[in-house]
Tab-separated table of C-alpha atoms in Angstrom:
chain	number	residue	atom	x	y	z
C	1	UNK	CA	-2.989	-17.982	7.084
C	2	UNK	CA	-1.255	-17.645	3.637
C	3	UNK	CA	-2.105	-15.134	1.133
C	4	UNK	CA	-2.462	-16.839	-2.363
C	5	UNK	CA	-0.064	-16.605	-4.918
C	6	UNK	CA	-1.379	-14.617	-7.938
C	7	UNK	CA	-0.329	-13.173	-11.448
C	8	UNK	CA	2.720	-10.880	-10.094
C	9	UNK	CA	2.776	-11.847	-6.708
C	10	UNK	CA	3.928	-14.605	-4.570
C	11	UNK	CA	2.015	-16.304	-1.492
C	12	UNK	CA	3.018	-14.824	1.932
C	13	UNK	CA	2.355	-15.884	5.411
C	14	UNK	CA	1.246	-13.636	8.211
C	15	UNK	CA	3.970	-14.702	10.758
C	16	UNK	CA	6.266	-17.550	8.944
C	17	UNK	CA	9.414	-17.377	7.779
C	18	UNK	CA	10.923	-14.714	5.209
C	19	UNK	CA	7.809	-13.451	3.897
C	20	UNK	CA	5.669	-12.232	7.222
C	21	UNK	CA	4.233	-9.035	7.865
C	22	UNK	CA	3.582	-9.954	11.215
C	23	UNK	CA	5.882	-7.752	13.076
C	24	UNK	CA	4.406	-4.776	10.635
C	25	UNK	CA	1.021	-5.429	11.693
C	26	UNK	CA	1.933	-5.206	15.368
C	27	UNK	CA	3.841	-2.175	14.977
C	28	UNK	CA	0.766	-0.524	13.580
C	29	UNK	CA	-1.722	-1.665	16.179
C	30	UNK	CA	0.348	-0.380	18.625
C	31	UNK	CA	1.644	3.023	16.934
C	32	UNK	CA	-1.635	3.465	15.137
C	33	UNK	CA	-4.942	2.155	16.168
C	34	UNK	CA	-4.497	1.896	19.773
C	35	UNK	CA	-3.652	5.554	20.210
C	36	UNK	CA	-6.868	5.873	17.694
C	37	UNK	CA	-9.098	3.892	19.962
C	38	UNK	CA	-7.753	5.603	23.387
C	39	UNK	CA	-8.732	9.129	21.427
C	40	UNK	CA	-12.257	7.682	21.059
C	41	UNK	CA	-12.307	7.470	16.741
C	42	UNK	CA	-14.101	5.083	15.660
C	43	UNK	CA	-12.065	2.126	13.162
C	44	UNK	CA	-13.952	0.920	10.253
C	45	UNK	CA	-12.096	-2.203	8.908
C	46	UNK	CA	-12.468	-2.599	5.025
C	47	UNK	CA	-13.545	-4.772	3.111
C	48	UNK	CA	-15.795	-5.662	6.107
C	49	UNK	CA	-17.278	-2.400	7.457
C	50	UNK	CA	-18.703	-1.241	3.818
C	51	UNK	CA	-17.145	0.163	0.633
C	52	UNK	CA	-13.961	1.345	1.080
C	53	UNK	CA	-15.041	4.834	-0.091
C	54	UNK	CA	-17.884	4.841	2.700
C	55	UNK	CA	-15.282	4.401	5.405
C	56	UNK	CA	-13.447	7.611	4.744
C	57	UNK	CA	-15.265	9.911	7.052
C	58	UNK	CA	-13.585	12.602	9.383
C	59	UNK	CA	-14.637	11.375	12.625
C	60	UNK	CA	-12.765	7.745	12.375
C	61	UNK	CA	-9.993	6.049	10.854
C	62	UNK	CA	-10.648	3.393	7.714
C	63	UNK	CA	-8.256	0.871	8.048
C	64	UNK	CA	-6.884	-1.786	5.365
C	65	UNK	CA	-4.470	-3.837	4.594
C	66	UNK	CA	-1.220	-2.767	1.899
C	67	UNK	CA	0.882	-4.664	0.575
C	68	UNK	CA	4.229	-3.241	-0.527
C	69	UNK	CA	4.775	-5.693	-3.520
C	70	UNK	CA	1.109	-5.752	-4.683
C	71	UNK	CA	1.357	-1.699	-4.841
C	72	UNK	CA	4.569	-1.943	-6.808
C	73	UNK	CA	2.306	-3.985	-9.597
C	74	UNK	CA	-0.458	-1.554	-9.220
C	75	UNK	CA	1.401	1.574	-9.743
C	76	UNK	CA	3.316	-0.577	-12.386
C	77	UNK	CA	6.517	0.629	-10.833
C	78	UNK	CA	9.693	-2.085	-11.326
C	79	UNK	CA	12.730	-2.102	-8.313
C	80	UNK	CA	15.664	-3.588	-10.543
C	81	UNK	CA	17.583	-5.117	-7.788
C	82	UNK	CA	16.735	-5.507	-4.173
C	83	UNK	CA	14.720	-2.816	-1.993
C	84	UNK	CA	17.168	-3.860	0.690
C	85	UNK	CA	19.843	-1.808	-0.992
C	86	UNK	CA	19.680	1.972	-0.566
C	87	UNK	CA	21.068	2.493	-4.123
C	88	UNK	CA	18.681	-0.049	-5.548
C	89	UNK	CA	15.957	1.978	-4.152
C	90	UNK	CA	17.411	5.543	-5.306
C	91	UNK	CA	17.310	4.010	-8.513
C	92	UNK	CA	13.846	4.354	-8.636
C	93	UNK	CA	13.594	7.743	-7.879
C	94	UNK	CA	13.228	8.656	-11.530
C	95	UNK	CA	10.191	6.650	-12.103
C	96	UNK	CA	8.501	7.914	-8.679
C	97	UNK	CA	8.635	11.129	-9.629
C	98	UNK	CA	7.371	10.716	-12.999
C	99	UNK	CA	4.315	8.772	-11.050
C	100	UNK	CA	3.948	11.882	-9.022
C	101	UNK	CA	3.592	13.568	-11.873
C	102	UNK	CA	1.207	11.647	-13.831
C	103	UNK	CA	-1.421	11.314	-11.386
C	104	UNK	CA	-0.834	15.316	-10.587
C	105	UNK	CA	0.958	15.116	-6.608
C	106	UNK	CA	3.776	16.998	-5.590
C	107	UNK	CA	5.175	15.519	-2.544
C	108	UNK	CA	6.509	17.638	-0.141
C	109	UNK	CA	10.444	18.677	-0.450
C	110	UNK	CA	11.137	16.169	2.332
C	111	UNK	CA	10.127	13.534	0.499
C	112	UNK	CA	11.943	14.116	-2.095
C	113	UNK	CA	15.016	14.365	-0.917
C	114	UNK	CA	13.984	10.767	0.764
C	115	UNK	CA	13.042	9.634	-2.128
C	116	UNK	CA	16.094	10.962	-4.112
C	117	UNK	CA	18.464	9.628	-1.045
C	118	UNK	CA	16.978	5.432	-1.584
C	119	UNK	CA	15.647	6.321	2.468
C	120	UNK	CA	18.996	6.340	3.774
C	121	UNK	CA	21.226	3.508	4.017
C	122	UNK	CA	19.442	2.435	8.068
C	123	UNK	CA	18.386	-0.754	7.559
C	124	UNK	CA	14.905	1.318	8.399
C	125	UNK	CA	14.780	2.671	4.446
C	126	UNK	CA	13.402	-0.618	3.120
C	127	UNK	CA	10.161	0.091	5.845
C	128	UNK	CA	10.307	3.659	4.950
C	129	UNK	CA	10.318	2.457	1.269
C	130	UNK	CA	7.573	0.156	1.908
C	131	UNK	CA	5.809	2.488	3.299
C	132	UNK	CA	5.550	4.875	0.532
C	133	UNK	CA	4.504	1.867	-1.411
C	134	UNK	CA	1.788	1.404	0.313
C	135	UNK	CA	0.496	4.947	0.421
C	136	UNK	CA	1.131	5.176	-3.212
C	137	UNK	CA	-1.701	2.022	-3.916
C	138	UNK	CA	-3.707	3.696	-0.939
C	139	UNK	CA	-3.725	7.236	-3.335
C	140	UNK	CA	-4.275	5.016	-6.447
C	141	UNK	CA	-7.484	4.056	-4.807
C	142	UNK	CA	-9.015	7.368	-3.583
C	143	UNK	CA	-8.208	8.833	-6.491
C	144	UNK	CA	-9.512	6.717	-9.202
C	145	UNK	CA	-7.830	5.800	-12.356
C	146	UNK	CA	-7.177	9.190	-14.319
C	147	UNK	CA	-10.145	8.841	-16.696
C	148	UNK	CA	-12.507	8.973	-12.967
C	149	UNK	CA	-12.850	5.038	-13.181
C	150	UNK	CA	-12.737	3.301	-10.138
C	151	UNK	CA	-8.919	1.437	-9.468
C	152	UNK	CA	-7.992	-1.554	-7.104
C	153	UNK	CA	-11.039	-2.528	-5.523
C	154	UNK	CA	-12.925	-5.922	-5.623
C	155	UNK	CA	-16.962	-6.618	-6.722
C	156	UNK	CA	-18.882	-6.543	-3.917
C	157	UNK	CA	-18.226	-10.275	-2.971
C	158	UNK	CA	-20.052	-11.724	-0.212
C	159	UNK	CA	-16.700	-14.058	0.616
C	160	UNK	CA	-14.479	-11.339	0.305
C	161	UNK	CA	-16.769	-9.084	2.834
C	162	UNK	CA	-17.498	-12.126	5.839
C	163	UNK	CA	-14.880	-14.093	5.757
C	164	UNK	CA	-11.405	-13.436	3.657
C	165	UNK	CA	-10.725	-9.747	3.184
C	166	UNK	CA	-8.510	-8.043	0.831
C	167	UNK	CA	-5.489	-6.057	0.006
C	168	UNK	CA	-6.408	-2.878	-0.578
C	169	UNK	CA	-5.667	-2.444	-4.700
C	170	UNK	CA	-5.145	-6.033	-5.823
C	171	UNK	CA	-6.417	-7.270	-8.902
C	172	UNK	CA	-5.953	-10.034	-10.958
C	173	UNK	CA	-4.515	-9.450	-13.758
C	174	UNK	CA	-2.599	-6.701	-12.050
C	175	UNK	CA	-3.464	-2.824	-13.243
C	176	UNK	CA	-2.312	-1.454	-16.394
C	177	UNK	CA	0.595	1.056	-15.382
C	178	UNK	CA	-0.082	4.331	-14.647
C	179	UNK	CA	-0.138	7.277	-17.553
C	180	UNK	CA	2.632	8.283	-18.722
């Protein structure tokens, strides 16, 4: 089923074509929650198990769905060019550590230097890249905006909580950048 097209984001597809995130989703049953379940944690998927802040207990694993684009609008970070290219993506490397910075993270050395390096030039640095992405809406969220407001989550919509779910962070209009 398609995800709708909004202000600052296109539709995608689960599984079709140019735009799926199916094979991601496999990869992180498998790597992920499968290993979770075999250890006995218990999953709580959001938007359907409670408030997302409810689900973030030590003795489990909340679980919801990213979305490398939508975090990009959300953190109000812009990729000139293609995140394909490794020098496209080193390019941002300036602006991600001036996020860091504003919402008061230092990322490990390691990360830097990944950061600095565009994740290598493996065809594996756009997931790596996406990756980061997503953690970086997933932090935007836990956190709260700056000023201790609450950031990226929806009303407590009947809809959203039995039937469609959400990306974790998406709002429409997209979030005001972060501080500078």
């Amino acid at each position: 089923m398609p995800d709708r097209a909004a202000a600052g984001r296109r539709a995608t597809v689960l599984d079709d074509g140019a735009n799926q995130c199916g094979k991601a989703a496999i990869s992180g049953w498998r790597d992920c929650l499968l290993p979770a379940l075999a250890q006995g944690l218990t999953l709580r998927l959001w938007p359907f198990a409670g408030a997302f802040h409810n689900l973030l207990a030590p003795d489990g694993i909340a679980v919801a769905e990213t979305y490398p684009a939508e975090a990009m609008v959300q953190t109000g970070l812009r990729l000139a060019g293609s995140k394909r290219r490794q020098s496209d993506r080193s390019s941002l490397a300036p602006a991600l550590h001036a996020y860091f910075t504003a919402w008061r993270h230092d990322p490990v050395p390691e990360l830097i230097a990944r950061i600095d390096d565009g994740f290598g030039a493996a065809p594996e640095g756009e997931d790596a890249f996406d990756s980061l992405l997503g953690v970086l809406g997933l932090v935007r969220v836990i956190d709260g905006a700056p000023d201790g407001t609450e950031t990226g989550l929806p009303g407590d919509s009947a809809i959203i909580r039995a039937v469609e779910g959400w990306v974790l962070g998406q709002v429409d209009p997209p979030l005001p950048p972060a501080p500078a």
